[in-house]
Amino acid sequence: MVNANKMHYFETLKKEDRDEVIQKEVDSKTPFICWLKGKEKKAETFEPSHYEIASSTIYLEAKGGMLKSITGSSLKDKDVLVKIPSKDLIYFTTGPFKYDKESKKYYLQLKHDFYISQQRRDYRLNCNSFIKLQLKVDDEVFEVMDVSAGGASYSAGNDNLTRFEVGKEFKICRLRINRFQCDIPLVKVVKCWPIKDDKGEPSGDTAFAVSFSGLDKKTDEELCREINGEARADEIRRK
């Protein structure tokens, strides 16, 4: 079965297209976010300095003030995952992260595929050991099973059936996707269904699907970008 999440979503750029994209992002000083596999919570942000096309090397400067310049990056001499957020597009790659003593700059050598992902509102991001999803509804925090820019689904005990019956609305809810958080002005319950255990028996919990509305343009774009970025990072982790 075709995974609808991946249709026309992730693409690998050819070298000439990649070089053009990187040069543009370097000129725009777009931040490069780097982290070790499985440790995205400890991601570090760098500002691009320049790009050497011949050697496919991006030179980066650490962001983080005096302390970072003294302690240095913990990513040095390791293979890292890299995310480059750019308006409606996000670029991803992996590669060895080094430090050049002469120029006093970090550099990343592009030796692997360079991916592009488009921002899609309907992409549904699932929780896993690397992706923590939570939603605060009616002053209580619930574990979210999946989320898109338009809504989410979370689980709660069956004693919440009346509390979260279909059609009920809740104002000013708080969504969390790893470190990212944002307020959802209005959440509406649109569907619910019983959750079953591994044996197909009722687990005692119910899944509630909710829709999001009332977000301003800036927050909506940030949420969409975060979901798509986490999705691409998750794909890289699986490779």
PDB file of C-alpha atoms in Angstrom:
ATOM      1  CA  MET A   1       0.000   0.000   0.000  1.00  0.00           C
ATOM      2  CA  VAL A   2       1.277   3.483  -0.880  1.00  0.00           C
ATOM      3  CA  ASN A   3       2.008   5.729   2.085  1.00  0.00           C
ATOM      4  CA  ALA A   4       0.018   8.893   1.367  1.00  0.00           C
ATOM      5  CA  ASN A   5       2.334  10.866   3.624  1.00  0.00           C
ATOM      6  CA  LYS A   6       5.258  10.278   1.242  1.00  0.00           C
ATOM      7  CA  MET A   7       3.528  10.850  -2.110  1.00  0.00           C
ATOM      8  CA  HIS A   8       5.134  13.845  -3.884  1.00  0.00           C
ATOM      9  CA  TYR A   9       6.662  14.868  -0.564  1.00  0.00           C
ATOM     10  CA  PHE A  10      10.325  13.926  -0.153  1.00  0.00           C
ATOM     11  CA  GLU A  11      12.716  14.333  -3.061  1.00  0.00           C
ATOM     12  CA  THR A  12      16.461  13.971  -3.532  1.00  0.00           C
ATOM     13  CA  LEU A  13      18.129  16.919  -5.269  1.00  0.00           C
ATOM     14  CA  LYS A  14      20.694  16.536  -8.027  1.00  0.00           C
ATOM     15  CA  LYS A  15      24.142  17.965  -7.285  1.00  0.00           C
ATOM     16  CA  GLU A  16      23.728  21.035  -9.491  1.00  0.00           C
ATOM     17  CA  ASP A  17      20.371  21.850  -7.907  1.00  0.00           C
ATOM     18  CA  ARG A  18      21.781  21.161  -4.466  1.00  0.00           C
ATOM     19  CA  ASP A  19      24.687  23.553  -5.018  1.00  0.00           C
ATOM     20  CA  GLU A  20      22.323  26.290  -6.171  1.00  0.00           C
ATOM     21  CA  VAL A  21      20.089  25.820  -3.126  1.00  0.00           C
ATOM     22  CA  ILE A  22      22.963  25.812  -0.646  1.00  0.00           C
ATOM     23  CA  GLN A  23      24.542  28.936  -2.130  1.00  0.00           C
ATOM     24  CA  LYS A  24      21.196  30.717  -1.865  1.00  0.00           C
ATOM     25  CA  GLU A  25      20.708  29.697   1.762  1.00  0.00           C
ATOM     26  CA  VAL A  26      24.291  30.628   2.649  1.00  0.00           C
ATOM     27  CA  ASP A  27      23.824  34.085   1.087  1.00  0.00           C
ATOM     28  CA  SER A  28      20.559  34.466   3.026  1.00  0.00           C
ATOM     29  CA  LYS A  29      22.260  33.382   6.277  1.00  0.00           C
ATOM     30  CA  THR A  30      19.602  30.719   6.811  1.00  0.00           C
ATOM     31  CA  PRO A  31      20.380  28.840  10.045  1.00  0.00           C
ATOM     32  CA  PHE A  32      21.729  25.287   9.801  1.00  0.00           C
ATOM     33  CA  ILE A  33      20.416  23.079  12.606  1.00  0.00           C
ATOM     34  CA  CYS A  34      22.633  20.084  13.427  1.00  0.00           C
ATOM     35  CA  TRP A  35      22.283  17.183  15.838  1.00  0.00           C
ATOM     36  CA  LEU A  36      23.383  13.619  16.496  1.00  0.00           C
ATOM     37  CA  LYS A  37      21.059  10.777  15.561  1.00  0.00           C
ATOM     38  CA  GLY A  38      18.557  10.229  18.337  1.00  0.00           C
ATOM     39  CA  LYS A  39      19.572  13.436  20.143  1.00  0.00           C
ATOM     40  CA  GLU A  40      17.590  16.171  18.417  1.00  0.00           C
ATOM     41  CA  LYS A  41      16.767  17.752  21.779  1.00  0.00           C
ATOM     42  CA  LYS A  42      20.456  18.725  21.925  1.00  0.00           C
ATOM     43  CA  ALA A  43      20.491  20.254  18.432  1.00  0.00           C
ATOM     44  CA  GLU A  44      22.885  23.146  17.809  1.00  0.00           C
ATOM     45  CA  THR A  45      22.299  26.081  15.450  1.00  0.00           C
ATOM     46  CA  PHE A  46      24.963  27.475  13.133  1.00  0.00           C
ATOM     47  CA  GLU A  47      25.145  30.406  10.738  1.00  0.00           C
ATOM     48  CA  PRO A  48      26.573  29.620   7.286  1.00  0.00           C
ATOM     49  CA  SER A  49      29.750  31.477   6.351  1.00  0.00           C
ATOM     50  CA  HIS A  50      30.469  30.324   2.793  1.00  0.00           C
ATOM     51  CA  TYR A  51      30.181  27.332   0.482  1.00  0.00           C
ATOM     52  CA  GLU A  52      32.971  25.715  -1.524  1.00  0.00           C
ATOM     53  CA  ILE A  53      31.252  24.097  -4.483  1.00  0.00           C
ATOM     54  CA  ALA A  54      34.349  22.231  -5.706  1.00  0.00           C
ATOM     55  CA  SER A  55      34.724  20.289  -2.448  1.00  0.00           C
ATOM     56  CA  SER A  56      31.016  20.359  -1.503  1.00  0.00           C
ATOM     57  CA  THR A  57      31.948  21.912   1.841  1.00  0.00           C
ATOM     58  CA  ILE A  58      29.794  24.295   3.880  1.00  0.00           C
ATOM     59  CA  TYR A  59      31.605  26.471   6.437  1.00  0.00           C
ATOM     60  CA  LEU A  60      29.613  27.347   9.545  1.00  0.00           C
ATOM     61  CA  GLU A  61      29.900  29.611  12.566  1.00  0.00           C
ATOM     62  CA  ALA A  62      28.421  28.653  15.941  1.00  0.00           C
ATOM     63  CA  LYS A  63      25.549  30.658  17.372  1.00  0.00           C
ATOM     64  CA  GLY A  64      25.324  30.889  21.130  1.00  0.00           C
ATOM     65  CA  GLY A  65      27.485  33.768  22.286  1.00  0.00           C
ATOM     66  CA  MET A  66      30.737  33.775  24.203  1.00  0.00           C
ATOM     67  CA  LEU A  67      30.111  30.503  26.053  1.00  0.00           C
ATOM     68  CA  LYS A  68      29.722  28.549  22.824  1.00  0.00           C
ATOM     69  CA  SER A  69      32.889  30.072  21.372  1.00  0.00           C
ATOM     70  CA  ILE A  70      34.820  28.976  24.480  1.00  0.00           C
ATOM     71  CA  THR A  71      33.412  25.474  24.962  1.00  0.00           C
ATOM     72  CA  GLY A  72      33.083  24.606  21.277  1.00  0.00           C
ATOM     73  CA  SER A  73      30.541  22.309  19.682  1.00  0.00           C
ATOM     74  CA  SER A  74      29.900  18.824  21.034  1.00  0.00           C
ATOM     75  CA  LEU A  75      29.235  17.709  17.438  1.00  0.00           C
ATOM     76  CA  LYS A  76      32.851  18.078  16.289  1.00  0.00           C
ATOM     77  CA  ASP A  77      34.301  15.028  14.511  1.00  0.00           C
ATOM     78  CA  LYS A  78      30.948  13.236  14.409  1.00  0.00           C
ATOM     79  CA  ASP A  79      28.379  12.414  11.747  1.00  0.00           C
ATOM     80  CA  VAL A  80      25.403  14.718  12.137  1.00  0.00           C
ATOM     81  CA  LEU A  81      21.884  15.216  10.811  1.00  0.00           C
ATOM     82  CA  VAL A  82      21.294  18.635   9.287  1.00  0.00           C
ATOM     83  CA  LYS A  83      18.088  20.622   8.784  1.00  0.00           C
ATOM     84  CA  ILE A  84      17.871  23.862   6.792  1.00  0.00           C
ATOM     85  CA  PRO A  85      14.456  25.521   7.208  1.00  0.00           C
ATOM     86  CA  SER A  86      13.668  27.843   4.304  1.00  0.00           C
ATOM     87  CA  LYS A  87      10.206  29.417   4.088  1.00  0.00           C
ATOM     88  CA  ASP A  88       7.878  26.785   2.594  1.00  0.00           C
ATOM     89  CA  LEU A  89      10.659  24.254   2.061  1.00  0.00           C
ATOM     90  CA  ILE A  90      12.961  22.321   4.356  1.00  0.00           C
ATOM     91  CA  TYR A  91      16.250  20.730   3.311  1.00  0.00           C
ATOM     92  CA  PHE A  92      17.928  17.790   5.030  1.00  0.00           C
ATOM     93  CA  THR A  93      21.172  15.905   4.759  1.00  0.00           C
ATOM     94  CA  THR A  94      23.780  14.093   6.842  1.00  0.00           C
ATOM     95  CA  GLY A  95      27.551  14.225   6.931  1.00  0.00           C
ATOM     96  CA  PRO A  96      30.797  14.511   8.931  1.00  0.00           C
ATOM     97  CA  PHE A  97      31.046  17.669  11.051  1.00  0.00           C
ATOM     98  CA  LYS A  98      34.580  19.037  11.443  1.00  0.00           C
ATOM     99  CA  TYR A  99      36.471  22.055  12.792  1.00  0.00           C
ATOM    100  CA  ASP A 100      39.081  24.011  10.827  1.00  0.00           C
ATOM    101  CA  LYS A 101      41.687  25.488  13.210  1.00  0.00           C
ATOM    102  CA  GLU A 102      43.074  27.899  10.612  1.00  0.00           C
ATOM    103  CA  SER A 103      39.795  29.633   9.783  1.00  0.00           C
ATOM    104  CA  LYS A 104      38.320  28.884  13.219  1.00  0.00           C
ATOM    105  CA  LYS A 105      35.136  27.702  11.564  1.00  0.00           C
ATOM    106  CA  TYR A 106      33.216  24.459  11.546  1.00  0.00           C
ATOM    107  CA  TYR A 107      32.554  22.765   8.254  1.00  0.00           C
ATOM    108  CA  LEU A 108      30.249  20.133   6.880  1.00  0.00           C
ATOM    109  CA  GLN A 109      31.181  17.940   3.930  1.00  0.00           C
ATOM    110  CA  LEU A 110      28.272  16.834   1.785  1.00  0.00           C
ATOM    111  CA  LYS A 111      28.815  13.147   1.074  1.00  0.00           C
ATOM    112  CA  HIS A 112      25.241  11.875   1.202  1.00  0.00           C
ATOM    113  CA  ASP A 113      21.882  12.559  -0.408  1.00  0.00           C
ATOM    114  CA  PHE A 114      20.445  16.050  -0.048  1.00  0.00           C
ATOM    115  CA  TYR A 115      16.684  16.014   0.479  1.00  0.00           C
ATOM    116  CA  ILE A 116      13.972  18.584  -0.031  1.00  0.00           C
ATOM    117  CA  SER A 117      10.562  18.401   1.586  1.00  0.00           C
ATOM    118  CA  GLN A 118       7.593  20.627   0.848  1.00  0.00           C
ATOM    119  CA  GLN A 119       5.428  21.989   3.618  1.00  0.00           C
ATOM    120  CA  ARG A 120       2.165  20.039   3.616  1.00  0.00           C
ATOM    121  CA  ARG A 121      -0.715  20.883   5.905  1.00  0.00           C
ATOM    122  CA  ASP A 122      -2.162  17.383   5.645  1.00  0.00           C
ATOM    123  CA  TYR A 123       1.018  15.540   6.658  1.00  0.00           C
ATOM    124  CA  ARG A 124       0.270  13.481   9.770  1.00  0.00           C
ATOM    125  CA  LEU A 125       3.150  13.101  12.206  1.00  0.00           C
ATOM    126  CA  ASN A 126       3.048  10.059  14.494  1.00  0.00           C
ATOM    127  CA  CYS A 127       4.555   9.906  17.961  1.00  0.00           C
ATOM    128  CA  ASN A 128       7.489   7.577  18.604  1.00  0.00           C
ATOM    129  CA  SER A 129      10.513   7.326  20.878  1.00  0.00           C
ATOM    130  CA  PHE A 130      12.046  10.405  19.190  1.00  0.00           C
ATOM    131  CA  ILE A 131       8.894  12.470  18.732  1.00  0.00           C
ATOM    132  CA  LYS A 132       7.044  13.577  21.876  1.00  0.00           C
ATOM    133  CA  LEU A 133       3.528  14.852  21.220  1.00  0.00           C
ATOM    134  CA  GLN A 134       1.227  16.312  23.871  1.00  0.00           C
ATOM    135  CA  LEU A 135      -1.945  18.395  23.948  1.00  0.00           C
ATOM    136  CA  LYS A 136      -3.277  20.287  26.941  1.00  0.00           C
ATOM    137  CA  VAL A 137      -7.077  20.274  26.777  1.00  0.00           C
ATOM    138  CA  ASP A 138      -9.443  21.405  29.498  1.00  0.00           C
ATOM    139  CA  ASP A 139      -6.440  22.021  31.800  1.00  0.00           C
ATOM    140  CA  GLU A 140      -5.157  18.445  31.465  1.00  0.00           C
ATOM    141  CA  VAL A 141      -2.207  17.173  29.411  1.00  0.00           C
ATOM    142  CA  PHE A 142      -2.814  14.178  27.134  1.00  0.00           C
ATOM    143  CA  GLU A 143      -0.419  12.058  25.098  1.00  0.00           C
ATOM    144  CA  VAL A 144      -1.026  12.674  21.392  1.00  0.00           C
ATOM    145  CA  MET A 145      -0.906   9.745  18.952  1.00  0.00           C
ATOM    146  CA  ASP A 146      -0.564  11.840  15.793  1.00  0.00           C
ATOM    147  CA  VAL A 147      -0.827  15.455  14.693  1.00  0.00           C
ATOM    148  CA  SER A 148      -1.170  17.510  11.519  1.00  0.00           C
ATOM    149  CA  ALA A 149      -1.485  21.269  11.000  1.00  0.00           C
ATOM    150  CA  GLY A 150      -5.248  20.822  11.016  1.00  0.00           C
ATOM    151  CA  GLY A 151      -5.731  18.651  14.088  1.00  0.00           C
ATOM    152  CA  ALA A 152      -4.627  15.759  16.269  1.00  0.00           C
ATOM    153  CA  SER A 153      -5.754  12.585  17.985  1.00  0.00           C
ATOM    154  CA  TYR A 154      -5.062  11.717  21.610  1.00  0.00           C
ATOM    155  CA  SER A 155      -5.965   8.962  24.022  1.00  0.00           C
ATOM    156  CA  ALA A 156      -7.827   9.183  27.316  1.00  0.00           C
ATOM    157  CA  GLY A 157      -9.621   6.813  29.675  1.00  0.00           C
ATOM    158  CA  ASN A 158     -13.196   5.786  28.912  1.00  0.00           C
ATOM    159  CA  ASP A 159     -14.372   7.897  31.827  1.00  0.00           C
ATOM    160  CA  ASN A 160     -13.748  10.912  29.545  1.00  0.00           C
ATOM    161  CA  LEU A 161     -16.421   9.943  26.971  1.00  0.00           C
ATOM    162  CA  THR A 162     -18.898  12.538  28.196  1.00  0.00           C
ATOM    163  CA  ARG A 163     -16.216  15.142  28.792  1.00  0.00           C
ATOM    164  CA  PHE A 164     -14.938  14.849  25.214  1.00  0.00           C
ATOM    165  CA  GLU A 165     -18.084  13.867  23.323  1.00  0.00           C
ATOM    166  CA  VAL A 166     -18.175  14.682  19.605  1.00  0.00           C
ATOM    167  CA  GLY A 167     -19.000  18.332  18.957  1.00  0.00           C
ATOM    168  CA  LYS A 168     -17.567  19.742  22.178  1.00  0.00           C
ATOM    169  CA  GLU A 169     -15.200  22.693  21.868  1.00  0.00           C
ATOM    170  CA  PHE A 170     -12.317  23.824  24.076  1.00  0.00           C
ATOM    171  CA  LYS A 171     -10.540  27.179  23.995  1.00  0.00           C
ATOM    172  CA  ILE A 172      -6.849  27.985  24.355  1.00  0.00           C
ATOM    173  CA  CYS A 173      -5.267  24.540  24.247  1.00  0.00           C
ATOM    174  CA  ARG A 174      -1.511  23.985  24.275  1.00  0.00           C
ATOM    175  CA  LEU A 175       0.238  21.749  21.719  1.00  0.00           C
ATOM    176  CA  ARG A 176       3.735  20.382  22.219  1.00  0.00           C
ATOM    177  CA  ILE A 177       5.939  18.752  19.560  1.00  0.00           C
ATOM    178  CA  ASN A 178       9.259  17.963  21.256  1.00  0.00           C
ATOM    179  CA  ARG A 179      10.642  21.399  22.192  1.00  0.00           C
ATOM    180  CA  PHE A 180       8.160  23.320  20.035  1.00  0.00           C
ATOM    181  CA  GLN A 181       4.997  24.609  21.706  1.00  0.00           C
ATOM    182  CA  CYS A 182       2.094  26.746  20.546  1.00  0.00           C
ATOM    183  CA  ASP A 183      -1.398  27.744  21.651  1.00  0.00           C
ATOM    184  CA  ILE A 184      -4.394  26.454  19.692  1.00  0.00           C
ATOM    185  CA  PRO A 185      -7.242  29.005  20.057  1.00  0.00           C
ATOM    186  CA  LEU A 186     -10.021  26.470  19.478  1.00  0.00           C
ATOM    187  CA  VAL A 187     -10.077  22.666  19.562  1.00  0.00           C
ATOM    188  CA  LYS A 188     -13.186  20.740  18.533  1.00  0.00           C
ATOM    189  CA  VAL A 189     -13.803  17.009  19.059  1.00  0.00           C
ATOM    190  CA  VAL A 190     -14.802  15.558  15.685  1.00  0.00           C
ATOM    191  CA  LYS A 191     -14.535  11.795  16.244  1.00  0.00           C
ATOM    192  CA  CYS A 192     -13.871   9.135  18.875  1.00  0.00           C
ATOM    193  CA  TRP A 193     -13.284   5.369  18.810  1.00  0.00           C
ATOM    194  CA  PRO A 194     -12.294   2.637  21.314  1.00  0.00           C
ATOM    195  CA  ILE A 195      -8.633   1.667  21.560  1.00  0.00           C
ATOM    196  CA  LYS A 196      -7.935  -2.061  21.564  1.00  0.00           C
ATOM    197  CA  ASP A 197      -5.000  -3.944  23.037  1.00  0.00           C
ATOM    198  CA  ASP A 198      -2.664  -6.359  21.232  1.00  0.00           C
ATOM    199  CA  LYS A 199      -5.259  -9.131  21.539  1.00  0.00           C
ATOM    200  CA  GLY A 200      -8.000  -7.019  19.973  1.00  0.00           C
ATOM    201  CA  GLU A 201      -9.773  -6.519  23.280  1.00  0.00           C
ATOM    202  CA  PRO A 202     -10.954  -3.127  24.635  1.00  0.00           C
ATOM    203  CA  SER A 203      -8.070  -1.459  26.450  1.00  0.00           C
ATOM    204  CA  GLY A 204     -10.186   0.839  28.574  1.00  0.00           C
ATOM    205  CA  ASP A 205      -9.043   3.911  26.648  1.00  0.00           C
ATOM    206  CA  THR A 206     -10.649   5.936  23.856  1.00  0.00           C
ATOM    207  CA  ALA A 207      -9.044   7.854  21.013  1.00  0.00           C
ATOM    208  CA  PHE A 208     -10.352  11.361  20.407  1.00  0.00           C
ATOM    209  CA  ALA A 209      -9.761  13.198  17.122  1.00  0.00           C
ATOM    210  CA  VAL A 210      -9.876  16.988  17.277  1.00  0.00           C
ATOM    211  CA  SER A 211      -9.648  19.784  14.732  1.00  0.00           C
ATOM    212  CA  PHE A 212      -7.676  23.014  15.169  1.00  0.00           C
ATOM    213  CA  SER A 213      -9.013  26.452  14.276  1.00  0.00           C
ATOM    214  CA  GLY A 214      -8.403  30.115  14.988  1.00  0.00           C
ATOM    215  CA  LEU A 215      -4.630  30.054  14.502  1.00  0.00           C
ATOM    216  CA  ASP A 216      -3.074  33.242  13.156  1.00  0.00           C
ATOM    217  CA  LYS A 217      -1.043  32.975   9.961  1.00  0.00           C
ATOM    218  CA  LYS A 218       2.341  33.118  11.700  1.00  0.00           C
ATOM    219  CA  THR A 219       1.514  30.346  14.180  1.00  0.00           C
ATOM    220  CA  ASP A 220      -0.079  28.218  11.474  1.00  0.00           C
ATOM    221  CA  GLU A 221       3.053  28.470   9.318  1.00  0.00           C
ATOM    222  CA  GLU A 222       5.321  27.683  12.281  1.00  0.00           C
ATOM    223  CA  LEU A 223       3.242  24.625  13.182  1.00  0.00           C
ATOM    224  CA  CYS A 224       3.255  23.369   9.606  1.00  0.00           C
ATOM    225  CA  ARG A 225       7.012  23.896   9.365  1.00  0.00           C
ATOM    226  CA  GLU A 226       7.637  22.070  12.654  1.00  0.00           C
ATOM    227  CA  ILE A 227       5.545  19.036  11.675  1.00  0.00           C
ATOM    228  CA  ASN A 228       7.174  18.758   8.270  1.00  0.00           C
ATOM    229  CA  GLY A 229      10.636  19.220   9.754  1.00  0.00           C
ATOM    230  CA  GLU A 230      10.125  16.492  12.340  1.00  0.00           C
ATOM    231  CA  ALA A 231       8.755  14.206   9.633  1.00  0.00           C
ATOM    232  CA  ARG A 232      11.832  14.586   7.447  1.00  0.00           C
ATOM    233  CA  ALA A 233      14.170  14.138  10.413  1.00  0.00           C
ATOM    234  CA  ASP A 234      12.335  10.942  11.301  1.00  0.00           C
ATOM    235  CA  GLU A 235      12.810   9.645   7.763  1.00  0.00           C
ATOM    236  CA  ILE A 236      16.561  10.281   7.968  1.00  0.00           C
ATOM    237  CA  ARG A 237      16.777   8.467  11.321  1.00  0.00           C
ATOM    238  CA  ARG A 238      15.248   5.388   9.735  1.00  0.00           C
ATOM    239  CA  LYS A 239      17.849   5.186   6.958  1.00  0.00           C
TER     240      LYS A 239
END
